[in-house]
Short mmCIF file of C-alpha atoms in Angstrom, two decimals:
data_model
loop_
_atom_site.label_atom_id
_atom_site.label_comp_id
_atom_site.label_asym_id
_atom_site.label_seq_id
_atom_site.Cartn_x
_atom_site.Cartn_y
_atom_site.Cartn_z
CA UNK A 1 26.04 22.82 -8.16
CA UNK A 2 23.02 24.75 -6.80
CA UNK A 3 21.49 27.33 -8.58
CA UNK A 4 20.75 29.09 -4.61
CA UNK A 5 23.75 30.91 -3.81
CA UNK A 6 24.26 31.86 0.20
CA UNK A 7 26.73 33.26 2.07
CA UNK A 8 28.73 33.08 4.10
CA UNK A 9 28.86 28.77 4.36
CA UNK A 10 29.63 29.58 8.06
CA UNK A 11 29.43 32.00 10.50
CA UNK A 12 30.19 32.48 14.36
CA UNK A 13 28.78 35.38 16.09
CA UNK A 14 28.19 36.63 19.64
CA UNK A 15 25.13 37.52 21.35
CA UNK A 16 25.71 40.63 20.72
CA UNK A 17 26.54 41.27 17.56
CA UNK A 18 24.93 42.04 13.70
CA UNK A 19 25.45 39.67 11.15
CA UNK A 20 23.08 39.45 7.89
CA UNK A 21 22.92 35.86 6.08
CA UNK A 22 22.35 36.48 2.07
CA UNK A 23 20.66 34.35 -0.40
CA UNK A 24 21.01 34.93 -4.64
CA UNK A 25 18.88 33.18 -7.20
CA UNK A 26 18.69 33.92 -10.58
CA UNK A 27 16.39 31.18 -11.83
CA UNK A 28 13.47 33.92 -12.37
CA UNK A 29 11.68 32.16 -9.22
CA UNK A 30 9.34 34.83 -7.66
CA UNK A 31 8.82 33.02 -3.99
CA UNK A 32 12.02 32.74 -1.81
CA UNK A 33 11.88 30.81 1.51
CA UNK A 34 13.77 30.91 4.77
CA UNK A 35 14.02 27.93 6.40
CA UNK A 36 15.91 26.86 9.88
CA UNK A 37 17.38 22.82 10.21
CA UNK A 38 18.68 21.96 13.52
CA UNK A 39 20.66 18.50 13.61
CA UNK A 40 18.92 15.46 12.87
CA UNK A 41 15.61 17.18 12.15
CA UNK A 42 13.73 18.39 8.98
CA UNK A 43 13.56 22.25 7.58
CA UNK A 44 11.12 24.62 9.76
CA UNK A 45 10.04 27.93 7.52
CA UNK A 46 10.33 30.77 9.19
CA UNK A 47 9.59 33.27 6.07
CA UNK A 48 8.39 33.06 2.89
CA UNK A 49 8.58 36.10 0.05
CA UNK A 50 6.17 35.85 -2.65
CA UNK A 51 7.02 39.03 -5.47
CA UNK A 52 8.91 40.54 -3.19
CA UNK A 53 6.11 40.66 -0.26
CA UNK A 54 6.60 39.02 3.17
CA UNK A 55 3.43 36.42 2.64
CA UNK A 56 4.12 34.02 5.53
CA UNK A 57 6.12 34.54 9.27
CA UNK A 58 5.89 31.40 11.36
CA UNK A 59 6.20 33.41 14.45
CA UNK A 60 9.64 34.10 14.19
CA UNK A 61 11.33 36.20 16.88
CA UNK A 62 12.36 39.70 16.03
CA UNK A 63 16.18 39.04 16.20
CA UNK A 64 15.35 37.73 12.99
CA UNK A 65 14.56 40.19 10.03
CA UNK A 66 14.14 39.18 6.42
CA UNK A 67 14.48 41.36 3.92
CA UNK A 68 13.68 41.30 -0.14
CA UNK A 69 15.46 44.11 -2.19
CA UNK A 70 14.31 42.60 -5.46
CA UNK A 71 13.32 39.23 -6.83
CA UNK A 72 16.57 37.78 -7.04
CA UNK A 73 18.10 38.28 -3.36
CA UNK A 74 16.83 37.24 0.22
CA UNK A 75 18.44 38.29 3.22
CA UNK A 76 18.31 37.34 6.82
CA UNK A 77 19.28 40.18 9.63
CA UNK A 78 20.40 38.69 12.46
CA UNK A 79 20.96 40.40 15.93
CA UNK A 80 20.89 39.87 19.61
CA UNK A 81 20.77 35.76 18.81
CA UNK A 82 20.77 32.91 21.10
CA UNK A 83 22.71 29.85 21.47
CA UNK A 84 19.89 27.89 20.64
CA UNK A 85 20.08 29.84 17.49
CA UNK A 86 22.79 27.95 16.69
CA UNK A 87 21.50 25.62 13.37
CA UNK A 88 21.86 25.20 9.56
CA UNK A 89 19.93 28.04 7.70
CA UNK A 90 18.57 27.39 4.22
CA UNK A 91 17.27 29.56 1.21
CA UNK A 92 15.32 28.17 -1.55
CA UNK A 93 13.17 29.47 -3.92
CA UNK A 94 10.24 28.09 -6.47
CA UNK A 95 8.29 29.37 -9.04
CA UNK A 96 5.37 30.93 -7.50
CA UNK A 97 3.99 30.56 -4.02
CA UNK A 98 0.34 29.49 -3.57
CA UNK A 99 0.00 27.71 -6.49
CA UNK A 100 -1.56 24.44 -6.94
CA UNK A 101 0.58 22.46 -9.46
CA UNK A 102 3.48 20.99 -8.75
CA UNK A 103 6.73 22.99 -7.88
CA UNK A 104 9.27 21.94 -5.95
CA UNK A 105 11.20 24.36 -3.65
CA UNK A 106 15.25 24.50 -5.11
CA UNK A 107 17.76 24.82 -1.89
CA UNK A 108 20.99 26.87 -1.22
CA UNK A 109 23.82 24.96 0.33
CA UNK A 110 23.23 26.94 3.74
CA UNK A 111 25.12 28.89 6.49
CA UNK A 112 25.78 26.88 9.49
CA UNK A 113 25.92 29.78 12.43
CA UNK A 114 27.06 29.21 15.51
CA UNK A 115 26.18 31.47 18.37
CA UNK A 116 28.89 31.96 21.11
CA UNK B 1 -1.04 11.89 14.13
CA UNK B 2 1.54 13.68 12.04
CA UNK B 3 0.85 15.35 8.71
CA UNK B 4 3.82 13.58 7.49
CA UNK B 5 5.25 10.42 8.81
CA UNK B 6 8.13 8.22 8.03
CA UNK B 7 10.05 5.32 9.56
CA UNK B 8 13.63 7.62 10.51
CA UNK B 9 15.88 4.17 9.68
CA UNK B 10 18.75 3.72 9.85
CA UNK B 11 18.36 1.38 6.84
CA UNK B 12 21.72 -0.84 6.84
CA UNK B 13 21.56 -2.31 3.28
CA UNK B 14 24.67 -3.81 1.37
CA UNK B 15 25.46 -2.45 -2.37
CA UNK B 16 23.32 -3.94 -5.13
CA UNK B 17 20.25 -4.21 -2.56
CA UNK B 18 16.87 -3.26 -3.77
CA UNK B 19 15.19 -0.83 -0.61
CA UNK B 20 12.22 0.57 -0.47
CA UNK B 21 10.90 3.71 1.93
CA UNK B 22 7.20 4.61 2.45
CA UNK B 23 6.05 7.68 3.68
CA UNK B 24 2.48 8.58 4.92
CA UNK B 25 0.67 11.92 5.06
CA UNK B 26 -2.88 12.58 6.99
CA UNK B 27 -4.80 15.17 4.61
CA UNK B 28 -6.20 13.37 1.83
CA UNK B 29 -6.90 16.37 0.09
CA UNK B 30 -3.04 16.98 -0.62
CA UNK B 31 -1.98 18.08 -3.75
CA UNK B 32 2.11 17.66 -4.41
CA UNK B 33 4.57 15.04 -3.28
CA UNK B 34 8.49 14.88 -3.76
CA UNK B 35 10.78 13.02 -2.53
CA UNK B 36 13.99 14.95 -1.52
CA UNK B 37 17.62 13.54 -0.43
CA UNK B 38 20.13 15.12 2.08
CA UNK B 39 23.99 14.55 2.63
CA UNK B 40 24.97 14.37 5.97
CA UNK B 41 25.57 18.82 6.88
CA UNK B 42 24.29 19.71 3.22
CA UNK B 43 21.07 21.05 1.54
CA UNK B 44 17.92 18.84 0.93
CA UNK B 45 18.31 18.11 -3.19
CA UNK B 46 15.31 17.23 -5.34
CA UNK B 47 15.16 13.81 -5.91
CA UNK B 48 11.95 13.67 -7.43
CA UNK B 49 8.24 15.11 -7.61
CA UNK B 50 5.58 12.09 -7.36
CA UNK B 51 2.79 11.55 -9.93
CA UNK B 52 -0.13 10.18 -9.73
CA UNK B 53 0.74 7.29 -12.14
CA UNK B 54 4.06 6.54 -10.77
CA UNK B 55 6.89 7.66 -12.16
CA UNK B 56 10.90 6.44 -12.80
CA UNK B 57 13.74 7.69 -12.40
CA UNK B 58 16.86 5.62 -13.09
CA UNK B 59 17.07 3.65 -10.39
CA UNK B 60 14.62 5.24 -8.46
CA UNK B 61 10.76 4.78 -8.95
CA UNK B 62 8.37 6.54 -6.89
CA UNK B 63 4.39 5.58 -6.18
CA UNK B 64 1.79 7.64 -4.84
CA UNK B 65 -1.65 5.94 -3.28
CA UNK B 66 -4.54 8.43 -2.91
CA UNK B 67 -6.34 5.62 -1.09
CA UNK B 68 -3.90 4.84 1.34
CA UNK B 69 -2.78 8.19 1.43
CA UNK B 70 1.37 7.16 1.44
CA UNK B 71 3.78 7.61 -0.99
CA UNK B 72 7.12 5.54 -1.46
CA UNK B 73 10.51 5.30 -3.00
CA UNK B 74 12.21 2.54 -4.28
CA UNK B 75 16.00 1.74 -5.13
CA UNK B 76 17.83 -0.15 -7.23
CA UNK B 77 21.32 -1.40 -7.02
CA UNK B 78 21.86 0.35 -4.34
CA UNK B 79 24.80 2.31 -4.37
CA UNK B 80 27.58 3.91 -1.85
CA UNK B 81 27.03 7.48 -3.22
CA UNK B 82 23.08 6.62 -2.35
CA UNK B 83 23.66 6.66 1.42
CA UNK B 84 21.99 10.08 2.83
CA UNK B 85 18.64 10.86 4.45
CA UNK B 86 15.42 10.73 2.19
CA UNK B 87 12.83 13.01 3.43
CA UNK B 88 8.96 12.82 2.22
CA UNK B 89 7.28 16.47 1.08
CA UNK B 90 4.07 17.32 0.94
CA UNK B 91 2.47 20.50 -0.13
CA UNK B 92 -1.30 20.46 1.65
CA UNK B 93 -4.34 21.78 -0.19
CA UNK B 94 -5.13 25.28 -0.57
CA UNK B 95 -3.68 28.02 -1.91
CA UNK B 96 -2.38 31.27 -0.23
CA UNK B 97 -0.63 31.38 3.13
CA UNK B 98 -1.53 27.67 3.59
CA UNK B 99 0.30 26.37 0.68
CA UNK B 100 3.51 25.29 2.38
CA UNK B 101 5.70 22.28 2.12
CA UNK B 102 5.58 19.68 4.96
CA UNK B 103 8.68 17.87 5.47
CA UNK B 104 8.72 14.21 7.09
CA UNK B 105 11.41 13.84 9.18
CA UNK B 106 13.66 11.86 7.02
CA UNK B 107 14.42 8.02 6.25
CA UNK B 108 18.41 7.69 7.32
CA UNK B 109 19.88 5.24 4.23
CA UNK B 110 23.60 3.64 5.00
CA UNK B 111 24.51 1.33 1.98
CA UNK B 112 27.39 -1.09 2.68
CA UNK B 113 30.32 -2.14 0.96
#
């Protein structure tokens, strides 16, 4: 069982709707990650939270809009999205961010989102 | 030249096999290496970090050579429940905004009954 809890597991949306992806850790990590997996291919961040602070945005289009209300929840506001959007999106979490010893990044399970 | 770089497989073995993956990674000043495995349509899952000296697992024994700068995996007795994709992480040097994992883009393992 993971200790990164997302929902929903799956979600369809339309172009033009507002959906927000949530992510729940409660492993005392302080850095939380957004990542995007198309098929076949490994993660790509897109955001990473370090105490509660936006630290890294791989140029991610605005339709995407994380959010940190506190250290143990990520969320991922999603609107106007394209059908290319369409991919596996994972939370995880570690430690710290930016640190030099060793410490692995724990996953959520994911939501697979489909855009119609 | 990718940053990280491994053969993407498929690896056909048959149950019981001994296989081994090697992954290689182009800054030599890296500082972290794991080895993560992923079902087919679920989350990557910590397999295990990589030390310096080697280290074991079970089954599983992972290497790391500075030198050569490539890191690898081995299995034992392979089993069914090993079959997945094995990707090759490494966190770069630095700290700050650069210190981000870099995934390889996986080693696809299909054990055989």
């Amino acid at each position: 069982d993971t200790e990164v809890t997302q929902t929903p597991k799956h979600l369809v949306m339309g172009m033009t709707n507002k959906k927000s992806l949530k992510c729940e850790q409660h492993m005392g990590h302080r850095a939380m990650y957004w990542y995007k997996q198309k098929a076949k291919k490994p993660p790509e961040l897109m955001f990473v939270y370090s105490y509660e602070k936006l630290s890294i945005n791989e140029s991610v289009p605005s339709r995407f809009s994380p959010e940190c209300p506190n250290s143990s929840l990520l969320n991922l506001h999603l609107h106007a999205l394209q059908p290319e959007d369409s991919a596996l999106y994972l939370c995880a979490s570690s430690q710290e961010f930016g640190q030099s010893q060793n410490q692995p990044q724990h996953f959520g399970d994911g939501t697979r989102l489909s855009i119609l | 030249r990718k940053e990280v770089e491994q053969d993407p497989g498929p690896f056909n073995v048959p149950e019981g096999a001994t296989v081994a993956f090697n992954c290689t990674y182009s800054n030599s000043a890296s500082q972290s290496f794991f080895w993560y495995r992923q079902d087919c349509r679920k989350e990557p899952k910590l397999l295990m970090s990589v030390y310096s000296s080697g280290n074991e697992d079970g089954r599983f024994t992972a290497q790391l050579n500075r030198a050569s700068q490539y890191i690898s995996l081995l299995i034992r007795d392979s089993k069914l429940s090993d079959s997945a994709t094995y990707l090759c992480v490494v966190k770069p040097p630095g700290g700050g905004a650069t210190n981000k994992l870099i995934f390889g883009t996986g080693t696809l393992l299909a054990v055989q009954p």
